[in-house]
PDB file of C-alpha atoms in Angstrom:
ATOM      1  CA  MET G   1       1.310 -11.830   4.132  1.00 37.00           C
ATOM      2  CA  ILE G   2       4.900 -10.877   3.314  1.00 41.00           C
ATOM      3  CA  HIS G   3       6.959 -13.752   2.013  1.00 41.00           C
ATOM      4  CA  PRO G   4      10.657 -14.050   2.940  1.00 43.00           C
ATOM      5  CA  PHE G   5      11.439 -13.427  -0.739  1.00 44.00           C
ATOM      6  CA  PRO G   6       8.895 -11.072  -2.292  1.00 44.00           C
ATOM      7  CA  PHE G   7      10.040 -11.693  -5.838  1.00 40.00           C
ATOM      8  CA  GLY G   8       7.643 -14.354  -7.003  1.00 37.00           C
ATOM      9  CA  THR G   9       8.109 -18.060  -7.081  1.00 30.00           C
ATOM     10  CA  ILE G  10      11.595 -19.032  -6.010  1.00 31.00           C
ATOM     11  CA  ALA G  11      11.177 -22.398  -7.705  1.00 27.00           C
ATOM     12  CA  ALA G  12      11.338 -20.602 -11.042  1.00 27.00           C
ATOM     13  CA  ILE G  13      14.849 -19.413 -10.279  1.00 29.00           C
ATOM     14  CA  THR G  14      17.528 -21.940 -11.060  1.00 26.00           C
ATOM     15  CA  ILE G  15      21.044 -22.030  -9.703  1.00 29.00           C
ATOM     16  CA  ALA G  16      22.358 -21.647 -13.247  1.00 30.00           C
ATOM     17  CA  ALA G  17      20.460 -18.367 -13.603  1.00 34.00           C
ATOM     18  CA  LEU G  18      22.226 -16.982 -10.566  1.00 39.00           C
ATOM     19  CA  GLY G  19      25.651 -17.317 -12.138  1.00 42.00           C
ATOM     20  CA  PRO G  20      28.899 -17.915 -10.269  1.00 43.00           C
ATOM     21  CA  PRO G  21      29.111 -17.162  -6.552  1.00 47.00           C
ATOM     22  CA  ILE G  22      30.127 -13.643  -5.589  1.00 51.00           C
ATOM     23  CA  GLU G  23      33.488 -13.397  -3.896  1.00 54.00           C
ATOM     24  CA  GLY G  24      32.831 -12.764  -0.208  1.00 52.00           C
ATOM     25  CA  ALA G  25      29.275 -14.100  -0.290  1.00 53.00           C
ATOM     26  CA  GLU G  26      28.325 -16.180   2.702  1.00 54.00           C
ATOM     27  CA  PRO G  27      26.947 -19.677   2.206  1.00 53.00           C
ATOM     28  CA  THR G  28      23.492 -19.337   3.729  1.00 49.00           C
ATOM     29  CA  ILE G  29      20.587 -21.727   3.707  1.00 54.00           C
ATOM     30  CA  ALA G  30      17.828 -20.377   1.461  1.00 67.00           C
ATOM     31  CA  SER G  31      19.748 -17.365   0.217  1.00 81.00           C
ATOM     32  CA  ILE G  32      19.504 -16.006  -3.302  1.00 89.00           C
ATOM     33  CA  VAL G  33      21.705 -13.478  -5.087  1.00 92.00           C
ATOM     34  CA  TYR G  34      20.033 -10.822  -7.248  1.00 93.00           C
ATOM     35  CA  THR G  35      21.418  -8.081  -9.470  1.00 95.00           C
ATOM     36  CA  VAL G  36      19.918  -4.627  -9.022  1.00 97.00           C
ATOM     37  CA  HIS G  37      20.257  -1.963 -11.734  1.00 96.00           C
ATOM     38  CA  CYS G  38      19.999   1.734 -10.918  1.00 96.00           C
ATOM     39  CA  ALA G  39      20.115   5.069 -12.732  1.00 95.00           C
ATOM     40  CA  GLU G  40      23.337   6.370 -14.276  1.00 93.00           C
ATOM     41  CA  GLY G  41      24.602   2.839 -14.935  1.00 94.00           C
ATOM     42  CA  ARG G  42      25.098   1.938 -11.275  1.00 94.00           C
ATOM     43  CA  SER G  43      24.309  -1.550 -10.068  1.00 95.00           C
ATOM     44  CA  PHE G  44      24.897  -3.862  -7.133  1.00 96.00           C
ATOM     45  CA  GLU G  45      24.430  -7.463  -6.108  1.00 96.00           C
ATOM     46  CA  VAL G  46      22.384  -8.413  -3.071  1.00 96.00           C
ATOM     47  CA  GLN G  47      22.435 -11.769  -1.315  1.00 95.00           C
ATOM     48  CA  LEU G  48      19.099 -12.184   0.464  1.00 93.00           C
ATOM     49  CA  ALA G  49      18.479 -14.579   3.315  1.00 92.00           C
ATOM     50  CA  PRO G  50      15.497 -14.682   5.678  1.00 90.00           C
ATOM     51  CA  ASP G  51      17.418 -12.773   8.380  1.00 94.00           C
ATOM     52  CA  ARG G  52      19.816 -10.532   6.459  1.00 95.00           C
ATOM     53  CA  ALA G  53      20.891  -8.952   3.188  1.00 96.00           C
ATOM     54  CA  ILE G  54      24.491  -8.657   2.064  1.00 96.00           C
ATOM     55  CA  ILE G  55      25.140  -5.868  -0.433  1.00 96.00           C
ATOM     56  CA  PHE G  56      28.097  -6.073  -2.835  1.00 95.00           C
ATOM     57  CA  ALA G  57      28.803  -2.804  -4.672  1.00 93.00           C
ATOM     58  CA  GLU G  58      31.881  -1.202  -6.135  1.00 89.00           C
ATOM     59  CA  GLY G  59      34.274  -3.566  -4.366  1.00 92.00           C
ATOM     60  CA  LYS G  60      32.675  -3.144  -0.940  1.00 92.00           C
ATOM     61  CA  ARG G  61      30.358  -5.248   1.212  1.00 94.00           C
ATOM     62  CA  TRP G  62      27.618  -4.282   3.677  1.00 95.00           C
ATOM     63  CA  THR G  63      25.539  -6.598   5.883  1.00 96.00           C
ATOM     64  CA  LEU G  64      22.054  -5.424   6.859  1.00 97.00           C
ATOM     65  CA  ALA G  65      19.643  -7.138   9.282  1.00 97.00           C
ATOM     66  CA  ARG G  66      16.051  -7.845   8.288  1.00 95.00           C
ATOM     67  CA  MET G  67      13.538  -5.649  10.095  1.00 94.00           C
ATOM     68  CA  PRO G  68       9.812  -6.268  10.514  1.00 90.00           C
ATOM     69  CA  SER G  69       7.534  -4.520   8.048  1.00 87.00           C
ATOM     70  CA  HIS G  70       4.011  -5.206   6.831  1.00 86.00           C
ATOM     71  CA  LEU G  71       4.357  -3.124   3.675  1.00 87.00           C
ATOM     72  CA  PHE G  72       7.664  -4.210   2.137  1.00 89.00           C
ATOM     73  CA  VAL G  73      10.890  -6.067   2.882  1.00 92.00           C
ATOM     74  CA  ARG G  74      13.340  -3.913   4.854  1.00 94.00           C
ATOM     75  CA  TYR G  75      16.936  -4.441   5.964  1.00 97.00           C
ATOM     76  CA  THR G  76      18.922  -1.929   8.016  1.00 96.00           C
ATOM     77  CA  SER G  77      22.170  -1.373   9.879  1.00 96.00           C
ATOM     78  CA  LYS G  78      24.171   1.640  11.007  1.00 95.00           C
ATOM     79  CA  GLU G  79      25.716   1.590   7.508  1.00 93.00           C
ATOM     80  CA  GLY G  80      22.486   1.964   5.551  1.00 94.00           C
ATOM     81  CA  ALA G  81      19.085   0.669   4.564  1.00 96.00           C
ATOM     82  CA  LEU G  82      17.620  -1.505   1.823  1.00 96.00           C
ATOM     83  CA  VAL G  83      13.905  -1.565   0.996  1.00 95.00           C
ATOM     84  CA  ILE G  84      12.410  -3.972  -1.536  1.00 94.00           C
ATOM     85  CA  ASP G  85       8.865  -3.559  -2.823  1.00 93.00           C
ATOM     86  CA  ALA G  86       8.177  -5.943  -5.726  1.00 89.00           C
ATOM     87  CA  ASP G  87      10.741  -4.905  -8.398  1.00 91.00           C
ATOM     88  CA  PHE G  88      11.462  -1.491  -6.876  1.00 95.00           C
ATOM     89  CA  VAL G  89      14.579  -1.316  -4.697  1.00 96.00           C
ATOM     90  CA  ALA G  90      15.743   1.590  -2.548  1.00 95.00           C
ATOM     91  CA  LEU G  91      19.316   1.506  -1.231  1.00 95.00           C
ATOM     92  CA  VAL G  92      20.780   4.239   0.944  1.00 94.00           C
ATOM     93  CA  LEU G  93      24.312   3.729   2.244  1.00 92.00           C
ATOM     94  CA  THR G  94      26.111   6.042   4.648  1.00 89.00           C
ATOM     95  CA  GLY G  95      27.856   8.652   2.533  1.00 84.00           C
ATOM     96  CA  ASP G  96      26.381   7.410  -0.771  1.00 82.00           C
ATOM     97  CA  LEU G  97      22.985   8.589  -1.979  1.00 79.00           C
ATOM     98  CA  GLY G  98      23.764   7.735  -5.609  1.00 85.00           C
ATOM     99  CA  PHE G  99      21.765   4.510  -5.920  1.00 92.00           C
ATOM    100  CA  THR G 100      18.557   5.947  -7.390  1.00 93.00           C
ATOM    101  CA  GLN G 101      15.744   4.519  -9.527  1.00 95.00           C
ATOM    102  CA  CYS G 102      16.794   0.937  -8.756  1.00 97.00           C
ATOM    103  CA  HIS G 103      15.020  -2.163 -10.023  1.00 96.00           C
ATOM    104  CA  LEU G 104      15.531  -5.847  -9.443  1.00 91.00           C
ATOM    105  CA  LEU G 105      16.788  -7.777 -12.453  1.00 82.00           C
ATOM    106  CA  ARG G 106      14.951 -11.069 -12.755  1.00 72.00           C
TER     107      ARG G 106
END
């Protein structure tokens, strides 16, 4: 069974650990903001909700819809795709293939 948030027990995450809200983030019931670190010093923030993911990277914002998957958590739009499998994160944005070797920061 795939849980809405495949990152372990949400109860262990406190609001204080999430830090201040990200400018432009949407107030969503049951959403959590994570930091993702990638190769070459790149990183991004992702706000996850049961129906969507909002990516914040390098001053830009992308909203991706959750898609069904039995193997991992997947969000897509015409602007890109986000796949989350435990701590491994794959992000491909239109015109930007530079987010490689990404991992969720817990």
